[in-house]
Amino acid sequence: EAEVAQSPRYKITEKSQAVAFWCDPISGHATLYWYRQILGQGPELLVQFQDESVVDDSQLPKDRFSAERLKGVDSTLKIQPAELGDSAMYLCASSLDGTGVNEQYFGPGTRLTVT
Amino acid sequence: DQQVKQNSPSLSVQEGRISILNCDYTNSMFDYFLWYKKYPAEGPTFLISISSIKDKNEDGRFTVFLNKSAKHLSLHIVPSQPGDSAVYFCAASAAGQAGTALIFGKGTTLSVSS
């Protein structure tokens, strides 16, 4: 069964350092999402891509976060510099076509701890 | 202001009995609703969904009910099994709007005891 791949699974970094997360969506899925989940909360959208274009990045803290999906396939989310409040689970999801009603399939996530 | 609310942080049920998880929403533009299950250290797994044109959708032991007038949906699990113990998230989207990101509730932790 096709799955969304994410790496690394766990990351510990010191504040002010740079971190990067990688996501490979299910093959053929045009829409890719990055969510952040803080403990005790539900996932919240950071950025949504349709192919290589950003559809929604209104909740992305652009002073420190950046995301790209250059060839419309895999994607990278970067934080520079990391802050203590960035400690969370970062989830990548993909769906077949973001214009309709399609279930989103999530990867296993990257657990980030900022010390 | 939370648009999707799961007011019960936890629920405990005995094996074989019915589990009922509840979810309320405030945005009348939402027209598609989903339930996800999440185990620790894993990503959410899609369970079942319902469109706003329906009031019920069933898949095996899982049934989702939607009451649009009350802006309320519920997930019924019958019979409950110990393997159902997980965090359950209710999510909603306005599929007809630009951007289809899901809005999630805070989750309900279900514990099924044998």
Coordinates of C-alpha atoms in Angstrom, one line a residue:
Chain A
E1 CA 0.0 0.0 0.0
A2 CA 1.3 3.4 -1.0
E3 CA 2.4 5.6 1.9
V4 CA 3.6 9.2 2.6
A5 CA 7.2 9.1 3.6
Q6 CA 8.8 11.5 6.0
S7 CA 12.3 11.9 7.4
P8 CA 13.8 12.2 9.9
R9 CA 11.3 10.7 12.3
Y10 CA 12.9 12.5 15.3
K11 CA 15.0 15.6 15.5
I12 CA 16.6 17.3 18.5
T13 CA 18.2 20.7 17.9
E14 CA 19.3 23.6 19.9
K15 CA 17.5 26.9 19.5
S16 CA 18.8 29.3 16.8
Q17 CA 19.9 26.3 14.7
A18 CA 18.5 25.4 11.3
V19 CA 16.4 22.2 10.8
A20 CA 14.9 20.7 7.7
F21 CA 12.2 18.1 7.2
W22 CA 11.5 16.0 4.0
C23 CA 8.3 14.6 2.7
D24 CA 7.6 12.3 -0.3
P25 CA 3.8 12.1 -1.0
I26 CA 1.9 9.2 -2.4
S27 CA 2.8 8.8 -6.1
G28 CA 0.3 10.7 -8.3
H29 CA -1.0 13.0 -5.5
A30 CA -1.0 16.5 -6.7
T31 CA -1.7 18.2 -3.4
L32 CA 0.7 18.2 -0.5
Y33 CA 0.2 19.7 3.0
W34 CA 2.4 20.4 5.9
Y35 CA 0.7 20.5 9.3
R36 CA 2.1 21.2 12.8
Q37 CA 0.6 19.4 15.8
I38 CA 1.4 20.6 19.3
L39 CA 0.8 18.1 22.1
G40 CA -2.8 18.1 23.1
Q41 CA -4.0 19.9 20.0
G42 CA -5.1 18.8 16.6
P43 CA -2.9 19.3 13.5
E44 CA -2.9 22.9 12.1
L45 CA -2.0 23.7 8.5
L46 CA 1.2 25.4 7.8
V47 CA 1.3 25.3 4.0
Q48 CA -0.5 23.7 1.1
F49 CA 0.9 23.0 -2.4
Q50 CA -0.9 22.2 -5.6
D51 CA 1.8 20.6 -7.7
E52 CA 4.7 23.0 -7.3
S53 CA 2.6 26.1 -6.5
V54 CA 1.7 27.3 -3.0
V55 CA -2.0 27.4 -2.5
D56 CA -2.1 28.6 1.1
D57 CA 0.7 29.6 3.4
S58 CA -1.2 32.1 5.5
Q59 CA -0.4 30.3 8.7
L60 CA 3.3 29.8 7.9
P61 CA 5.6 32.0 10.0
K62 CA 7.5 33.3 7.1
D63 CA 10.2 35.1 9.0
R64 CA 11.6 31.7 10.0
F65 CA 9.8 29.0 8.1
S66 CA 10.1 28.2 4.4
A67 CA 8.7 25.4 2.3
E68 CA 9.3 24.2 -1.3
R69 CA 8.1 21.6 -3.7
L70 CA 10.4 22.3 -6.7
K71 CA 9.4 19.5 -9.1
G72 CA 5.9 19.1 -7.8
V73 CA 6.8 15.8 -6.1
D74 CA 8.7 15.7 -2.8
S75 CA 8.9 18.7 -0.4
T76 CA 11.1 20.2 2.2
L77 CA 10.1 22.3 5.2
K78 CA 12.8 24.4 6.8
I79 CA 13.0 26.3 10.1
Q80 CA 15.8 28.9 10.6
P81 CA 16.4 29.8 13.4
A82 CA 14.5 27.2 15.5
E83 CA 12.8 28.5 18.7
L84 CA 11.7 26.6 21.8
G85 CA 8.1 27.1 20.8
D86 CA 8.7 25.2 17.5
S87 CA 8.8 21.9 19.4
A88 CA 6.0 19.9 17.9
M89 CA 5.1 17.0 15.5
Y90 CA 5.4 18.1 11.9
L91 CA 3.1 16.1 9.7
C92 CA 3.0 15.9 5.9
A93 CA -0.1 14.8 4.1
S94 CA -1.1 14.3 0.5
S95 CA -4.3 14.0 -1.5
L96 CA -5.1 13.1 -5.1
D97 CA -6.6 16.4 -6.1
G98 CA -7.0 19.4 -3.8
T99 CA -9.8 20.9 -5.8
G100 CA -12.4 18.3 -4.8
V101 CA -13.4 16.0 -2.0
N102 CA -10.5 13.8 -1.3
E103 CA -9.2 12.2 1.8
Q104 CA -5.8 13.3 3.0
Y105 CA -3.2 10.6 3.8
F106 CA -0.7 11.4 6.5
G107 CA 2.9 10.4 6.9
P108 CA 4.3 9.2 10.3
G109 CA 5.5 12.7 11.1
T110 CA 8.8 14.3 12.4
R111 CA 8.9 14.9 16.1
L112 CA 11.0 18.1 16.7
T113 CA 12.4 19.0 20.1
V114 CA 14.1 22.3 20.4
T115 CA 16.4 22.7 23.5
Chain B
D1 CA -11.9 30.7 18.0
Q2 CA -12.1 26.9 17.4
Q3 CA -14.2 26.0 14.4
V4 CA -14.2 22.3 15.2
K5 CA -14.7 21.3 18.8
Q6 CA -14.3 17.9 20.5
N7 CA -15.5 18.7 24.0
S8 CA -14.6 15.3 25.6
P9 CA -10.9 14.9 26.0
S10 CA -11.3 11.2 26.9
L11 CA -13.7 8.3 26.8
S12 CA -13.5 4.9 28.4
V13 CA -15.5 2.0 27.1
Q14 CA -15.6 -1.8 27.8
E15 CA -14.8 -4.2 25.0
G16 CA -17.9 -5.1 23.0
R17 CA -19.9 -2.0 23.9
I18 CA -20.6 1.0 21.8
S19 CA -18.2 4.0 21.7
I20 CA -19.7 7.3 20.7
L21 CA -17.4 10.2 20.0
N22 CA -18.8 13.7 19.4
C23 CA -17.8 16.7 17.4
D24 CA -19.4 20.2 17.0
Y25 CA -18.5 22.8 14.4
T26 CA -19.3 26.4 13.9
N27 CA -18.5 27.2 10.3
S28 CA -21.6 26.7 8.1
M29 CA -19.3 26.6 5.0
F30 CA -18.0 23.2 6.0
D31 CA -19.3 20.6 3.7
Y32 CA -17.1 17.6 4.2
F33 CA -16.3 15.9 7.5
L34 CA -13.7 13.2 8.3
W35 CA -12.6 11.1 11.3
Y36 CA -9.0 10.2 11.8
K37 CA -7.4 7.8 14.3
K38 CA -4.0 8.4 15.7
Y39 CA -1.7 6.1 17.6
P40 CA 1.3 7.5 19.5
A41 CA 4.3 8.3 17.4
E42 CA 2.3 7.8 14.2
G43 CA 0.5 10.0 11.7
P44 CA -3.3 10.2 11.7
T45 CA -5.0 7.4 9.8
F46 CA -8.2 8.1 7.8
L47 CA -11.2 6.3 9.2
I48 CA -14.4 7.5 7.6
S49 CA -15.9 10.6 6.0
I50 CA -19.3 12.1 5.3
S51 CA -20.5 14.7 2.9
S52 CA -22.9 17.4 4.0
I53 CA -25.5 16.0 1.6
K54 CA -25.8 12.9 3.7
D55 CA -26.8 12.3 7.3
K56 CA -25.2 8.9 7.8
N57 CA -22.3 6.9 6.4
E58 CA -21.3 3.4 7.5
D59 CA -18.2 1.3 7.1
G60 CA -18.0 -1.9 9.0
R61 CA -18.0 -1.2 12.7
F62 CA -17.8 2.6 12.1
T63 CA -20.7 4.8 11.5
V64 CA -20.7 8.6 11.2
F65 CA -23.8 10.6 11.8
L66 CA -24.2 14.2 10.7
N67 CA -26.8 16.7 12.0
K68 CA -26.4 19.8 10.0
S69 CA -29.0 21.8 11.8
A70 CA -27.2 21.2 15.1
K71 CA -23.8 21.5 13.5
H72 CA -23.0 18.2 15.1
L73 CA -21.5 14.9 14.1
S74 CA -20.7 11.7 15.9
L75 CA -18.7 8.6 15.3
H76 CA -20.1 5.3 16.5
I77 CA -17.9 2.2 16.9
V78 CA -19.8 -1.0 17.5
P79 CA -18.5 -3.3 18.9
S80 CA -15.5 -1.6 20.4
Q81 CA -12.3 -3.5 20.5
P82 CA -9.1 -2.9 22.5
G83 CA -7.2 -2.1 19.3
D84 CA -9.5 0.9 18.9
S85 CA -7.8 2.6 21.8
A86 CA -6.3 5.7 20.2
V87 CA -6.8 9.4 19.8
Y88 CA -9.7 10.2 17.4
F89 CA -9.7 13.5 15.6
C90 CA -12.7 15.1 13.9
A91 CA -11.9 17.2 10.9
A92 CA -13.8 19.4 8.5
S93 CA -13.2 21.2 5.2
A94 CA -15.0 23.6 2.9
A95 CA -14.3 21.5 -0.2
G96 CA -16.0 24.1 -2.5
Q97 CA -13.7 26.8 -1.3
A98 CA -10.2 27.6 -2.5
G99 CA -7.7 25.5 -0.5
T100 CA -8.9 22.3 1.0
A101 CA -6.9 22.1 4.2
L102 CA -8.6 20.3 7.0
I103 CA -9.6 22.0 10.3
F104 CA -9.1 19.6 13.2
G105 CA -10.6 19.3 16.6
K106 CA -8.3 18.7 19.6
G107 CA -9.0 15.0 19.7
T108 CA -10.7 12.5 22.0
T109 CA -8.6 9.7 23.6
L110 CA -10.6 6.5 23.5
S111 CA -9.6 3.7 25.9
V112 CA -11.2 0.3 25.3
S113 CA -10.7 -2.2 28.2
S114 CA -11.0 -5.9 27.8

